[in-house]
Tab-separated table of C-alpha atoms in Angstrom:
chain	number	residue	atom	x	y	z
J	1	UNK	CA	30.871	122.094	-51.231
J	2	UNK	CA	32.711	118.829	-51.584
J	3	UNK	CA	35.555	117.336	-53.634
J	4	UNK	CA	35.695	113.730	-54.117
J	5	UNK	CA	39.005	111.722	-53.803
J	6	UNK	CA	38.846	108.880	-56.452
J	7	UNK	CA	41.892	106.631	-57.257
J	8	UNK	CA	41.019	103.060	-56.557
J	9	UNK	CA	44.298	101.145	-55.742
J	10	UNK	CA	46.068	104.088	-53.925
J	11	UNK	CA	44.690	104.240	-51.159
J	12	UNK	CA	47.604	106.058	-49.209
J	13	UNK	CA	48.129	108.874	-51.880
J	14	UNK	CA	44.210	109.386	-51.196
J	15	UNK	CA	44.318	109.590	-47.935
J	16	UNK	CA	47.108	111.600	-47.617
J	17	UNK	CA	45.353	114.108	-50.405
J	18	UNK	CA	42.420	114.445	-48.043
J	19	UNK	CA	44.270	115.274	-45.298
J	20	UNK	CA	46.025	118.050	-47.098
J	21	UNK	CA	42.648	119.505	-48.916
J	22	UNK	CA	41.731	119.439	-45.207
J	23	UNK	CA	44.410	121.474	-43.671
J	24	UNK	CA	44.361	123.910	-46.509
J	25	UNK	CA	40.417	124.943	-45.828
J	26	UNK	CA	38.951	123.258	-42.015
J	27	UNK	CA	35.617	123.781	-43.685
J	28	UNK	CA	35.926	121.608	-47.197
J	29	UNK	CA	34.926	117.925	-47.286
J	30	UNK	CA	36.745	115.470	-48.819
J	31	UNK	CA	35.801	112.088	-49.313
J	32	UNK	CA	37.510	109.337	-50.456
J	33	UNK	CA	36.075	106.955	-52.983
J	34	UNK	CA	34.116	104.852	-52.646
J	35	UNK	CA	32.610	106.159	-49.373
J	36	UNK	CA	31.402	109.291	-50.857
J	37	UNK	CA	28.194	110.155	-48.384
J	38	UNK	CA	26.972	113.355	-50.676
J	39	UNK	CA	26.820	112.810	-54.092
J	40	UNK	CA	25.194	116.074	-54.877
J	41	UNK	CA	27.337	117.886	-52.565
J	42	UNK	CA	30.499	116.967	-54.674
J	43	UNK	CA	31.531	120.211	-56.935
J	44	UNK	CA	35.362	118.494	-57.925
J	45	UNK	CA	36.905	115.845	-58.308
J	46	UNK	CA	40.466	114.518	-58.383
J	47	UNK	CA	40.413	110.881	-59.998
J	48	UNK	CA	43.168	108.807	-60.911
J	49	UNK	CA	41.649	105.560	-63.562
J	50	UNK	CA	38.215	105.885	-61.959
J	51	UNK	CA	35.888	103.551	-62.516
J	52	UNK	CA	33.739	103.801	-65.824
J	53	UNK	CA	30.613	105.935	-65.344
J	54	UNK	CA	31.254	107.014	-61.396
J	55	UNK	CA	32.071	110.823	-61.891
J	56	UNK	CA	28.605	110.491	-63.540
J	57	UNK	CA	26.933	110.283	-60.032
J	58	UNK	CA	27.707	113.790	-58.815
J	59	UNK	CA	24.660	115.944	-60.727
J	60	UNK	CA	26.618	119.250	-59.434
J	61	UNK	CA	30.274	118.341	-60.649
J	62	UNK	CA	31.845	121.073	-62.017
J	63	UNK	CA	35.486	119.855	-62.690
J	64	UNK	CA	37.699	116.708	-63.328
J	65	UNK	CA	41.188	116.874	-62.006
J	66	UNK	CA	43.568	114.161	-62.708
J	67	UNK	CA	45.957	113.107	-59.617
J	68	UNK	CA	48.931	113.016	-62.551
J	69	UNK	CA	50.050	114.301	-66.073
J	70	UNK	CA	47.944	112.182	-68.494
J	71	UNK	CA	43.799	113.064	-68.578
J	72	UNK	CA	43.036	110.329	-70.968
J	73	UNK	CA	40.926	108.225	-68.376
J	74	UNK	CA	38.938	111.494	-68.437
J	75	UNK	CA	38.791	112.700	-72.059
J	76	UNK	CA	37.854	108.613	-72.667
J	77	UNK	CA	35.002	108.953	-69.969
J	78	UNK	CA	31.657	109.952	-71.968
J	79	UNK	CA	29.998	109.902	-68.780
J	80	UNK	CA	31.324	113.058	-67.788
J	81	UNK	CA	28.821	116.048	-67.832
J	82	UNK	CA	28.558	118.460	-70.409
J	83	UNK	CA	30.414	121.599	-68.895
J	84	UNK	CA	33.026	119.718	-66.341
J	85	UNK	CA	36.514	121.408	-66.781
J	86	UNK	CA	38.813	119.062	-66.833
J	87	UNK	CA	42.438	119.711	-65.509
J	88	UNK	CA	45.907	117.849	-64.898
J	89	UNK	CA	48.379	117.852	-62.391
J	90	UNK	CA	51.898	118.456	-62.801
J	91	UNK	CA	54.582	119.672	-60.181
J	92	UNK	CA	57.725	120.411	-59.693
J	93	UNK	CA	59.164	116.686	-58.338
J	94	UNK	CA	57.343	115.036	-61.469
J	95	UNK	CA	58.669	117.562	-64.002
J	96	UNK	CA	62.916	117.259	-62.453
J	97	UNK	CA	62.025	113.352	-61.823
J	98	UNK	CA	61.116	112.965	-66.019
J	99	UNK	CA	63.986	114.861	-67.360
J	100	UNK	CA	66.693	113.190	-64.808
J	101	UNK	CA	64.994	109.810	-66.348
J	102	UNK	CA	65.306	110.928	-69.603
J	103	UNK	CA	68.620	112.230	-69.360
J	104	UNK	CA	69.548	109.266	-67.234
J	105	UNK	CA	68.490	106.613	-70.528
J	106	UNK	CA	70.136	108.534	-73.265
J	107	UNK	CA	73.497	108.980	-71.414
J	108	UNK	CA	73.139	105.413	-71.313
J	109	UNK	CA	72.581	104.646	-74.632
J	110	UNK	CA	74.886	107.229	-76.313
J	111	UNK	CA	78.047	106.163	-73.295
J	112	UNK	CA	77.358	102.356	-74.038
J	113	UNK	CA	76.924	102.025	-70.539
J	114	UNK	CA	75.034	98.938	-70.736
J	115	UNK	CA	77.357	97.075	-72.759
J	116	UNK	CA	80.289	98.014	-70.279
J	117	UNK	CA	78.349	96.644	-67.300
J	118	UNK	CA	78.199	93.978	-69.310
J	119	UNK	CA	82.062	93.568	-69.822
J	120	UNK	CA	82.435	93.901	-65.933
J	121	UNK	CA	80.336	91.293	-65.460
J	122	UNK	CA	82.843	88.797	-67.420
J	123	UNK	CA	85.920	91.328	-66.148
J	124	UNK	CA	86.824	92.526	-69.910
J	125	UNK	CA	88.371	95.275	-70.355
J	126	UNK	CA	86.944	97.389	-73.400
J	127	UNK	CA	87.123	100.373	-73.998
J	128	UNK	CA	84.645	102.206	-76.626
J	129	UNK	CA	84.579	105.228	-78.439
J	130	UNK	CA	80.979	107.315	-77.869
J	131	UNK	CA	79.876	110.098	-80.546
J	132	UNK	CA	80.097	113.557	-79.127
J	133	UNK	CA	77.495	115.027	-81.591
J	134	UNK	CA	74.328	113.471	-81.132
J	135	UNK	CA	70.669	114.720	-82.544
J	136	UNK	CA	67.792	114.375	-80.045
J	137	UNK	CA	63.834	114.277	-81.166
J	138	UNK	CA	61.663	115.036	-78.143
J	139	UNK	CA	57.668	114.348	-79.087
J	140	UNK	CA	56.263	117.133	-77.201
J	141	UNK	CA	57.281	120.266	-75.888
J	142	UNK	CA	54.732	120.835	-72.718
J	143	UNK	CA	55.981	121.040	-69.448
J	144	UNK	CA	57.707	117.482	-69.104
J	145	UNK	CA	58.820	117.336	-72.636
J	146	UNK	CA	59.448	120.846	-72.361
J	147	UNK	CA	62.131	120.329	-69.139
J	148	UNK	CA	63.559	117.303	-70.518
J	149	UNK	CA	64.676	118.789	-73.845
J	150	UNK	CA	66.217	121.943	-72.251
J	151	UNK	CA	68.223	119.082	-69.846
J	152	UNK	CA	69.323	117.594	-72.671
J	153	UNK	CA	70.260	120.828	-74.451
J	154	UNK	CA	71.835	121.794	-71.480
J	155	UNK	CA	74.108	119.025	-71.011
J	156	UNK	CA	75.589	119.695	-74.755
J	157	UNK	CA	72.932	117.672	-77.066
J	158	UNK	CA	71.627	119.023	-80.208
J	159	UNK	CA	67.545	118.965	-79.687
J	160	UNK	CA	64.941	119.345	-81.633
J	161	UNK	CA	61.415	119.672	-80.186
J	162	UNK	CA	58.180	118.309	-82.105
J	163	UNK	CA	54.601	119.360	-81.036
J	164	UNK	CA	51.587	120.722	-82.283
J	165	UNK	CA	52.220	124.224	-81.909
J	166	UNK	CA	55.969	124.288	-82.580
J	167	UNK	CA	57.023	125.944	-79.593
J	168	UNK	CA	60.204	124.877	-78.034
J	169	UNK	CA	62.315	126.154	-74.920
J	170	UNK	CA	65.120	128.242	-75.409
J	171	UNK	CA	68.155	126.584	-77.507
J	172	UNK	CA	66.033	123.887	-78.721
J	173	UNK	CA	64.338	124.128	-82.303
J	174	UNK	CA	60.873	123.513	-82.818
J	175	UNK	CA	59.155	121.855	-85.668
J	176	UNK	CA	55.794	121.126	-86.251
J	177	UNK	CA	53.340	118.505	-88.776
J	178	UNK	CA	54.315	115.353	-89.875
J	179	UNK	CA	56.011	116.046	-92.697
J	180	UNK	CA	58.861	117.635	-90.561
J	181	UNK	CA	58.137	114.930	-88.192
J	182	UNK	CA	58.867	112.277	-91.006
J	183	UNK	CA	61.768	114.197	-92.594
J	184	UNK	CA	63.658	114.517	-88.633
J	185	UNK	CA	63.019	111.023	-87.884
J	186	UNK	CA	66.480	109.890	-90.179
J	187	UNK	CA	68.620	112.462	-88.078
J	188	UNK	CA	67.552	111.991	-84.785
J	189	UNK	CA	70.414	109.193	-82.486
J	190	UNK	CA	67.345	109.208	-79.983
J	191	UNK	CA	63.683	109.869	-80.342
J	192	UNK	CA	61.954	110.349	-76.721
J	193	UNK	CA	57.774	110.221	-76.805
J	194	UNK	CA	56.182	113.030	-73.881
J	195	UNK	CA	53.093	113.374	-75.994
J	196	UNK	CA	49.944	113.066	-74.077
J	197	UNK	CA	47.856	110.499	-75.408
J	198	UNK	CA	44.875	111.931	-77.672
J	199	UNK	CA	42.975	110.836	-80.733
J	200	UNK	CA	46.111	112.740	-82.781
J	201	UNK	CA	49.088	111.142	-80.793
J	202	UNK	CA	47.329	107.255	-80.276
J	203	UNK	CA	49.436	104.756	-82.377
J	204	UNK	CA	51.475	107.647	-83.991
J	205	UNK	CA	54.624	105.391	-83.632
J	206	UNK	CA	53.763	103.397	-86.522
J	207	UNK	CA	55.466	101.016	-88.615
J	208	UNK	CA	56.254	103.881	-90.762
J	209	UNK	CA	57.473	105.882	-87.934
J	210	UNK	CA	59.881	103.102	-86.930
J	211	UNK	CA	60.992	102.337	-90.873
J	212	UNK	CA	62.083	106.505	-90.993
J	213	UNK	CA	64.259	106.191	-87.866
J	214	UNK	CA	68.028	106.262	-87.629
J	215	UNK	CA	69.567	102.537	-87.718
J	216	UNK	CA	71.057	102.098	-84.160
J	217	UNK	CA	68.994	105.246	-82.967
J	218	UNK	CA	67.203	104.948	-79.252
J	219	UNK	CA	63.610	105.166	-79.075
J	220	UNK	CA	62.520	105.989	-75.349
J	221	UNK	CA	58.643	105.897	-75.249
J	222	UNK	CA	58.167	107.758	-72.051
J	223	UNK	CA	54.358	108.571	-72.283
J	224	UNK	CA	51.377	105.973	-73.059
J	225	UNK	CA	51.560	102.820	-74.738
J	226	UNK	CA	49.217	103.267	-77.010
J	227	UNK	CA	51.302	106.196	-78.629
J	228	UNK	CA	53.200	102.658	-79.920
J	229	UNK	CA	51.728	100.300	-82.884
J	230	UNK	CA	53.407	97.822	-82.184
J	231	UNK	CA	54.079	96.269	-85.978
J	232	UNK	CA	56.569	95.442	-86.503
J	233	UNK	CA	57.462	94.443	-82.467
J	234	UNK	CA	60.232	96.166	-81.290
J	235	UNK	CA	62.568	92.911	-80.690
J	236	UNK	CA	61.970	92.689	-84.848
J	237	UNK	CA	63.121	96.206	-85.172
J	238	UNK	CA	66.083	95.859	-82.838
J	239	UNK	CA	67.491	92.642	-84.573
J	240	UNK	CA	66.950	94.261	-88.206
J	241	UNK	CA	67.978	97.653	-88.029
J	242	UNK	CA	70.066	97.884	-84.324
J	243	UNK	CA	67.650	100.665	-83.103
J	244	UNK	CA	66.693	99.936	-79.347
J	245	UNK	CA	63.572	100.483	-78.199
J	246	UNK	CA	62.797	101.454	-74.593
């Protein structure tokens, strides 16, 4: 039984993966792409943007695990066997890391932190009022969306939580659809994207997304690009309607 290590361009996370599959059972073999000596002795593997068609060399692969959050590069891979589970990684360091980001970028926008800097730069003194209400839209409510809405709610936000199944942490109200989706979208000061990136999420930030937001509201993609349609371009949308895109 083998598990094959394949994430061309990190190298070190690889090797340092094989070392810990290694310690964890003396009698597994892990190999590290692309010197993989057993093709049919490879049962798993954990890939990170593998190269088109290579997890269809191992006849005897039984599962597809992705060295992060997003398993696109595998749902988009039709050379995968019939059969192969495929599963994600998230832990703990990635889930606290995401929310502290999020939290970190709305502070910021809501605070005016940015423009302040800005002001010390040229030593002005000016003081601005912030809102103390503000509305938050999280896209998705799995485990990273999940965590960063209850830190938001947490630290005295008003959240609202959109996903397929409506689910939401505790304090946070879920929704669900688009038509909720589209009628939120006006109320929302910030609108943060942890969708993973499927055929039903890809380009859901549409022009008519963008027309239905709040003027001067933040929009903090923090999953895949794609999620974005990029007409019109976000400098367009910032100039016209003072929302600021991230």
């Amino acid at each position: 039984m083998g598990i094959a290590i394949v994430m061309p361009g990190r190298d070190q996370d690889a090797a340092r993966l094989r070392v810990a599959l290694q310690q964890l059972a003396a009698d597994l073999e892990a190999w590290v792409w692309p010197e993989i000596p057993d093709a049919e002795g490879v049962v798993s593997a954990v890939t990170w943007k593998h190269p088109a068609g290579e997890l269809g060399r191992f006849p005897r692969l039984r599962a597809a695990i992705s060295f992060g959050a997003g398993v696109e590069h595998l749902l988009e891979d039709p050379t995968i066997p019939a059969g192969v589970s495929i599963a994600r990684t998230v832990d703990p360091g990635l889930v606290r890391d995401m929310a502290e980001f999020v939290d970190g970028r709305v502070i910021e926008h809501r605070r005016g932190f940015r423009e302040a800097a800005a002001d010390q730069g040229t030593s002005t003194w000016n003081p601005r009022r912030y809102p103390r209400d503000w509305r938050v839209l999280v896209l998705g409510a799995g485990r990273l969306g999940g965590a960063s809405a209850e830190a938001l709610h947490r630290i005295g936000h008003r959240v609202t939580a959109w996903s397929r199944s409506g689910g939401a942490p505790a304090g946070v109200r879920g929704i669900t659809g688009r038509e909720a989706l589209m009628c939120e979208l006006p109320e929302a000061d910030a609108v943060i994207c942890l969708l993973p990136l499927t055929e039903a999420t890809r380009g859901l930030i549409d022009a008519e997304f963008l027309a239905r937001m709040k003027p001067g509201s933040l929009l903090l993609n923090a999953g895949r690009g794609a999620h974005l349609v990029c007409s019109p371009p976000p400098a367009t949308l910032n100039s016209k309607r003072g929302t600021r895109p991230l």
